[in-house]
């Protein structure tokens, strides 16, 4: 499973893809953090041109296209997207304004930050150092605040509470989906008025605490639902289904069984028996 990570840093813990800089302690400020994360460039705008004819010497004649602009990297010039003129770039320095507003709150510290897909997506993840401990689960759940920013025009710059530690494209998307599901997202639409929501960003820590309280209630309820080994196996085979007969090749069947076995191993090794034999164990493993 590709990580799709161009550059990143992580505090103390090496990501699963074994990439990026691992730090012993938290960065002191945004300038330091963005350099470590590979964010020491900015998205910049330029006009979009189209060929409108040929000159007498046979060379192509270009003219700007009204109403459109490109978003490109300031360091390499690589084009990240083409957007309408109304699209306002929130660059990495401006992202820092949002981040610093969050980090000014108690118990909030840097955790990871990085660049994905050539710069089309970037993130910064802050740890809310108030772990949630559940009865029978020997691994505390850590609440995070994720700031994700897309320069491809597909999403806003957003701040959300999440239990997902972002280290790759898949966890980046998982955090986005979690924010959509819970509604615990502050969006800074790429418009000139985006700074009007900075004050809301300062309230995000309160929102994260409330979201983790709801998560704790749900997890406690799931811990109270026992499952049998037969039910656990049914969950695994339903969660990772085999394609219908006649459409499955030997290779696909092997891939499905390998994925199922990986999930079985997680259930057996990552949680205690007390947890793995509950509905919470299934959800946590997945």
CSV table of C-alpha atoms in Angstrom, one decimal:
chain,number,residue,atom,x,y,z
A,1,UNK,CA,0.0,0.0,0.0
A,2,UNK,CA,1.8,3.2,-1.2
A,3,UNK,CA,2.4,6.0,1.3
A,4,UNK,CA,2.4,8.7,-1.3
A,5,UNK,CA,4.5,10.8,1.1
A,6,UNK,CA,6.9,13.3,-0.5
A,7,UNK,CA,8.3,14.5,2.9
A,8,UNK,CA,7.3,14.7,6.5
A,9,UNK,CA,8.4,14.7,10.1
A,10,UNK,CA,7.1,12.6,13.0
A,11,UNK,CA,7.8,13.0,16.7
A,12,UNK,CA,9.4,10.0,18.3
A,13,UNK,CA,7.4,7.3,16.4
A,14,UNK,CA,8.6,6.0,13.0
A,15,UNK,CA,5.6,5.8,10.6
A,16,UNK,CA,4.7,2.4,9.1
A,17,UNK,CA,6.2,3.4,5.7
A,18,UNK,CA,9.6,4.0,7.3
A,19,UNK,CA,9.9,7.4,5.7
A,20,UNK,CA,10.4,11.0,6.9
A,21,UNK,CA,12.4,12.6,9.7
A,22,UNK,CA,11.8,11.3,13.2
A,23,UNK,CA,12.4,13.9,16.0
A,24,UNK,CA,13.2,13.3,19.6
A,25,UNK,CA,11.1,16.3,20.7
A,26,UNK,CA,8.4,18.7,19.4
A,27,UNK,CA,9.4,21.6,17.0
A,28,UNK,CA,9.5,25.0,18.7
A,29,UNK,CA,7.6,27.1,16.1
A,30,UNK,CA,6.0,26.9,12.7
A,31,UNK,CA,9.0,28.1,10.7
A,32,UNK,CA,11.0,25.1,12.1
A,33,UNK,CA,8.1,22.7,11.7
A,34,UNK,CA,7.4,23.6,8.1
A,35,UNK,CA,11.1,23.2,7.2
A,36,UNK,CA,11.2,19.8,8.7
A,37,UNK,CA,8.0,18.8,7.0
A,38,UNK,CA,9.2,19.9,3.5
A,39,UNK,CA,6.7,22.8,3.5
A,40,UNK,CA,9.3,25.6,3.0
A,41,UNK,CA,7.7,26.5,-0.3
A,42,UNK,CA,4.3,28.0,-1.1
A,43,UNK,CA,1.5,27.6,-3.6
A,44,UNK,CA,1.6,30.6,-5.9
A,45,UNK,CA,-0.8,31.7,-8.7
A,46,UNK,CA,-0.1,32.4,-12.4
A,47,UNK,CA,-2.2,33.0,-15.5
A,48,UNK,CA,-3.5,30.2,-17.7
A,49,UNK,CA,-2.6,30.5,-21.3
A,50,UNK,CA,-4.0,28.8,-24.5
A,51,UNK,CA,-2.8,28.7,-28.1
A,52,UNK,CA,-4.9,31.1,-30.1
A,53,UNK,CA,-3.1,31.0,-33.4
A,54,UNK,CA,0.1,31.0,-35.3
A,55,UNK,CA,2.5,33.9,-35.9
A,56,UNK,CA,3.8,34.6,-39.4
A,57,UNK,CA,7.0,32.8,-38.5
A,58,UNK,CA,5.0,29.7,-37.6
A,59,UNK,CA,5.4,29.9,-33.9
A,60,UNK,CA,2.4,29.5,-31.6
A,61,UNK,CA,0.6,32.6,-30.2
A,62,UNK,CA,-0.6,32.3,-26.6
A,63,UNK,CA,-3.2,34.4,-24.7
A,64,UNK,CA,-4.3,34.3,-21.1
A,65,UNK,CA,-7.7,32.6,-20.4
A,66,UNK,CA,-10.0,34.9,-18.5
A,67,UNK,CA,-11.4,33.7,-15.3
A,68,UNK,CA,-8.8,31.0,-14.6
A,69,UNK,CA,-5.4,30.6,-12.9
A,70,UNK,CA,-2.9,27.9,-12.1
A,71,UNK,CA,-1.7,27.0,-8.7
A,72,UNK,CA,2.0,26.0,-8.8
A,73,UNK,CA,4.9,25.3,-6.4
A,74,UNK,CA,7.1,28.4,-5.7
A,75,UNK,CA,10.2,26.3,-5.6
A,76,UNK,CA,9.9,24.0,-8.7
A,77,UNK,CA,7.1,25.7,-10.7
A,78,UNK,CA,5.3,22.4,-10.9
A,79,UNK,CA,1.5,23.0,-11.6
A,80,UNK,CA,-0.7,21.6,-8.8
A,81,UNK,CA,-4.1,22.6,-10.2
A,82,UNK,CA,-6.1,25.0,-12.4
A,83,UNK,CA,-8.9,26.9,-10.6
A,84,UNK,CA,-11.3,29.8,-11.1
A,85,UNK,CA,-10.2,33.3,-10.4
A,86,UNK,CA,-12.3,33.3,-7.2
A,87,UNK,CA,-10.1,30.7,-5.7
A,88,UNK,CA,-7.8,32.2,-3.0
A,89,UNK,CA,-4.6,30.4,-2.1
A,90,UNK,CA,-4.1,29.7,1.6
A,91,UNK,CA,-0.3,29.3,1.6
A,92,UNK,CA,1.9,27.6,4.2
A,93,UNK,CA,2.7,30.8,6.0
A,94,UNK,CA,-1.0,31.5,6.3
A,95,UNK,CA,-1.6,27.9,7.4
A,96,UNK,CA,0.8,28.8,10.2
A,97,UNK,CA,-1.6,31.4,11.5
A,98,UNK,CA,-4.3,28.8,12.0
A,99,UNK,CA,-1.8,26.3,13.5
A,100,UNK,CA,-0.4,28.9,15.9
A,101,UNK,CA,-3.9,29.8,17.1
A,102,UNK,CA,-4.4,26.1,17.9
A,103,UNK,CA,-1.0,25.5,19.5
A,104,UNK,CA,-1.6,28.5,21.8
A,105,UNK,CA,-4.1,26.4,23.7
A,106,UNK,CA,-3.0,24.2,26.7
A,107,UNK,CA,-1.8,20.7,26.2
A,108,UNK,CA,-1.4,21.0,22.4
A,109,UNK,CA,1.9,19.9,20.7
A,110,UNK,CA,3.2,19.2,17.2
A,111,UNK,CA,3.0,15.5,16.2
A,112,UNK,CA,3.4,15.1,12.4
A,113,UNK,CA,3.4,17.3,9.3
A,114,UNK,CA,4.2,16.7,5.6
A,115,UNK,CA,3.5,16.8,1.9
A,116,UNK,CA,1.6,14.4,-0.3
A,117,UNK,CA,1.2,13.9,-4.0
A,118,UNK,CA,3.8,16.4,-5.2
A,119,UNK,CA,2.3,19.1,-3.0
A,120,UNK,CA,-1.3,18.8,-3.9
A,121,UNK,CA,-2.1,17.9,-0.3
A,122,UNK,CA,-0.3,19.0,2.9
A,123,UNK,CA,-1.0,18.6,6.6
A,124,UNK,CA,0.0,19.4,10.1
A,125,UNK,CA,-1.2,17.2,13.0
A,126,UNK,CA,-1.2,18.4,16.6
A,127,UNK,CA,-1.5,16.2,19.7
A,128,UNK,CA,-4.0,17.1,22.4
A,129,UNK,CA,-2.0,15.6,25.2
A,130,UNK,CA,-5.0,14.3,27.1
A,131,UNK,CA,-5.1,10.5,26.3
A,132,UNK,CA,-8.3,8.5,26.7
A,133,UNK,CA,-7.9,5.2,28.6
A,134,UNK,CA,-10.5,2.5,28.3
A,135,UNK,CA,-11.0,-0.5,30.6
A,136,UNK,CA,-9.2,-3.5,29.3
A,137,UNK,CA,-7.4,-1.6,26.5
A,138,UNK,CA,-3.7,-1.2,27.4
A,139,UNK,CA,-3.1,1.3,24.5
A,140,UNK,CA,-4.4,4.8,25.3
A,141,UNK,CA,-6.4,6.5,22.5
A,142,UNK,CA,-4.8,9.8,21.6
A,143,UNK,CA,-6.9,12.8,20.4
A,144,UNK,CA,-5.4,14.9,17.6
A,145,UNK,CA,-6.2,18.2,15.8
A,146,UNK,CA,-5.5,17.9,12.1
A,147,UNK,CA,-5.0,20.8,9.7
A,148,UNK,CA,-5.3,19.6,6.1
A,149,UNK,CA,-4.9,21.8,3.1
A,150,UNK,CA,-5.4,20.8,-0.6
A,151,UNK,CA,-3.9,22.8,-3.4
A,152,UNK,CA,-5.7,20.8,-6.1
A,153,UNK,CA,-9.0,22.7,-5.7
A,154,UNK,CA,-10.9,19.6,-4.4
A,155,UNK,CA,-11.3,20.7,-0.7
A,156,UNK,CA,-10.9,23.5,1.7
A,157,UNK,CA,-8.1,24.1,4.2
A,158,UNK,CA,-9.7,22.4,7.3
A,159,UNK,CA,-9.1,21.9,11.0
A,160,UNK,CA,-10.7,18.9,12.6
A,161,UNK,CA,-10.7,16.7,15.7
A,162,UNK,CA,-9.6,13.2,14.9
A,163,UNK,CA,-8.3,10.0,16.5
A,164,UNK,CA,-6.2,9.3,13.3
A,165,UNK,CA,-2.5,9.9,13.4
A,166,UNK,CA,-1.8,11.3,9.9
A,167,UNK,CA,1.4,9.9,8.3
A,168,UNK,CA,0.4,9.0,4.7
A,169,UNK,CA,-2.3,9.5,2.0
A,170,UNK,CA,-4.6,6.9,3.5
A,171,UNK,CA,-4.5,8.3,7.0
A,172,UNK,CA,-4.9,11.8,5.6
A,173,UNK,CA,-8.1,10.7,3.8
A,174,UNK,CA,-9.3,8.7,6.9
A,175,UNK,CA,-9.1,11.9,9.0
A,176,UNK,CA,-11.0,13.8,6.3
A,177,UNK,CA,-13.8,11.2,6.3
A,178,UNK,CA,-13.9,11.1,10.1
A,179,UNK,CA,-14.4,14.9,10.2
A,180,UNK,CA,-17.2,14.6,7.6
A,181,UNK,CA,-18.8,11.8,9.7
A,182,UNK,CA,-18.6,13.6,13.1
A,183,UNK,CA,-19.1,17.2,11.8
A,184,UNK,CA,-16.1,18.2,14.0
A,185,UNK,CA,-14.5,20.2,11.1
A,186,UNK,CA,-13.7,23.9,10.7
A,187,UNK,CA,-13.4,24.7,7.0
A,188,UNK,CA,-11.4,27.7,5.7
A,189,UNK,CA,-12.8,27.9,2.2
A,190,UNK,CA,-10.3,29.2,-0.4
A,191,UNK,CA,-11.9,32.7,-0.5
A,192,UNK,CA,-10.6,36.1,0.5
A,193,UNK,CA,-12.6,36.0,3.7
A,194,UNK,CA,-11.1,32.9,5.2
A,195,UNK,CA,-9.4,34.7,8.1
A,196,UNK,CA,-12.8,35.4,9.6
A,197,UNK,CA,-12.8,31.9,10.9
A,198,UNK,CA,-9.5,32.1,12.8
A,199,UNK,CA,-11.4,32.8,16.0
A,200,UNK,CA,-13.3,29.5,15.5
A,201,UNK,CA,-10.0,27.7,15.2
A,202,UNK,CA,-9.1,28.8,18.7
A,203,UNK,CA,-12.2,27.0,19.9
A,204,UNK,CA,-11.2,23.8,18.1
A,205,UNK,CA,-9.5,22.3,21.2
A,206,UNK,CA,-12.9,22.5,23.1
A,207,UNK,CA,-14.5,20.8,20.1
A,208,UNK,CA,-11.8,18.1,20.2
A,209,UNK,CA,-12.4,17.4,23.9
A,210,UNK,CA,-16.2,17.2,23.3
A,211,UNK,CA,-15.6,14.8,20.3
A,212,UNK,CA,-13.3,12.6,22.4
A,213,UNK,CA,-15.9,12.5,25.1
A,214,UNK,CA,-18.4,11.2,22.6
A,215,UNK,CA,-15.9,8.7,21.3
A,216,UNK,CA,-15.2,7.4,24.9
A,217,UNK,CA,-19.0,6.9,25.4
A,218,UNK,CA,-19.2,4.9,22.1
A,219,UNK,CA,-16.1,2.9,22.8
A,220,UNK,CA,-17.3,2.0,26.3
A,221,UNK,CA,-20.6,0.8,24.8
A,222,UNK,CA,-18.7,-1.3,22.2
A,223,UNK,CA,-16.5,-2.8,25.0
A,224,UNK,CA,-19.7,-4.1,26.6
A,225,UNK,CA,-20.8,-6.1,23.5
A,226,UNK,CA,-19.1,-9.5,23.6
A,227,UNK,CA,-18.4,-11.5,20.4
A,228,UNK,CA,-17.6,-15.1,19.8
A,229,UNK,CA,-14.7,-16.4,17.7
A,230,UNK,CA,-17.3,-17.4,15.1
A,231,UNK,CA,-18.7,-13.9,15.0
A,232,UNK,CA,-15.2,-12.4,14.7
A,233,UNK,CA,-14.5,-14.6,11.7
A,234,UNK,CA,-17.8,-13.7,10.1
A,235,UNK,CA,-16.9,-10.0,10.6
A,236,UNK,CA,-13.5,-10.5,8.9
A,237,UNK,CA,-15.0,-12.3,5.9
A,238,UNK,CA,-17.8,-9.8,5.5
A,239,UNK,CA,-15.4,-6.8,6.0
A,240,UNK,CA,-13.0,-8.2,3.4
A,241,UNK,CA,-15.3,-10.0,1.0
A,242,UNK,CA,-14.4,-12.5,-1.7
A,243,UNK,CA,-15.6,-11.5,-5.2
A,244,UNK,CA,-18.4,-13.6,-6.7
A,245,UNK,CA,-17.7,-16.9,-8.1
A,246,UNK,CA,-16.7,-16.6,-11.8
A,247,UNK,CA,-15.2,-13.1,-11.2
A,248,UNK,CA,-12.4,-14.1,-8.9
A,249,UNK,CA,-8.9,-15.2,-10.0
A,250,UNK,CA,-6.5,-17.3,-8.0
A,251,UNK,CA,-4.4,-14.2,-7.5
A,252,UNK,CA,-7.3,-12.1,-6.2
A,253,UNK,CA,-8.3,-15.0,-3.9
A,254,UNK,CA,-4.8,-15.1,-2.5
A,255,UNK,CA,-4.8,-11.3,-2.0
A,256,UNK,CA,-8.2,-11.4,-0.1
A,257,UNK,CA,-7.0,-14.2,2.1
A,258,UNK,CA,-3.7,-12.4,2.9
A,259,UNK,CA,-5.7,-9.3,3.9
A,260,UNK,CA,-8.0,-11.3,6.1
A,261,UNK,CA,-5.0,-13.0,7.7
A,262,UNK,CA,-3.4,-9.6,8.4
A,263,UNK,CA,-6.6,-8.5,10.2
A,264,UNK,CA,-6.7,-11.7,12.2
A,265,UNK,CA,-3.1,-11.1,13.3
A,266,UNK,CA,-3.9,-7.6,14.3
A,267,UNK,CA,-6.8,-8.8,16.4
A,268,UNK,CA,-4.6,-11.4,18.1
A,269,UNK,CA,-1.5,-9.2,18.7
A,270,UNK,CA,-2.6,-5.6,19.0
A,271,UNK,CA,-5.3,-6.0,21.7
A,272,UNK,CA,-5.8,-8.0,24.8
A,273,UNK,CA,-8.1,-10.9,24.8
A,274,UNK,CA,-10.5,-8.9,26.9
A,275,UNK,CA,-10.7,-6.3,24.2
A,276,UNK,CA,-10.4,-8.5,21.0
A,277,UNK,CA,-13.4,-10.5,22.1
A,278,UNK,CA,-15.7,-7.3,22.0
A,279,UNK,CA,-17.2,-5.2,19.3
A,280,UNK,CA,-14.7,-2.5,20.2
A,281,UNK,CA,-11.8,-4.8,19.4
A,282,UNK,CA,-13.1,-5.3,15.9
A,283,UNK,CA,-13.6,-1.6,15.3
A,284,UNK,CA,-10.2,-0.7,16.8
A,285,UNK,CA,-8.3,-3.4,14.8
A,286,UNK,CA,-9.9,-2.2,11.5
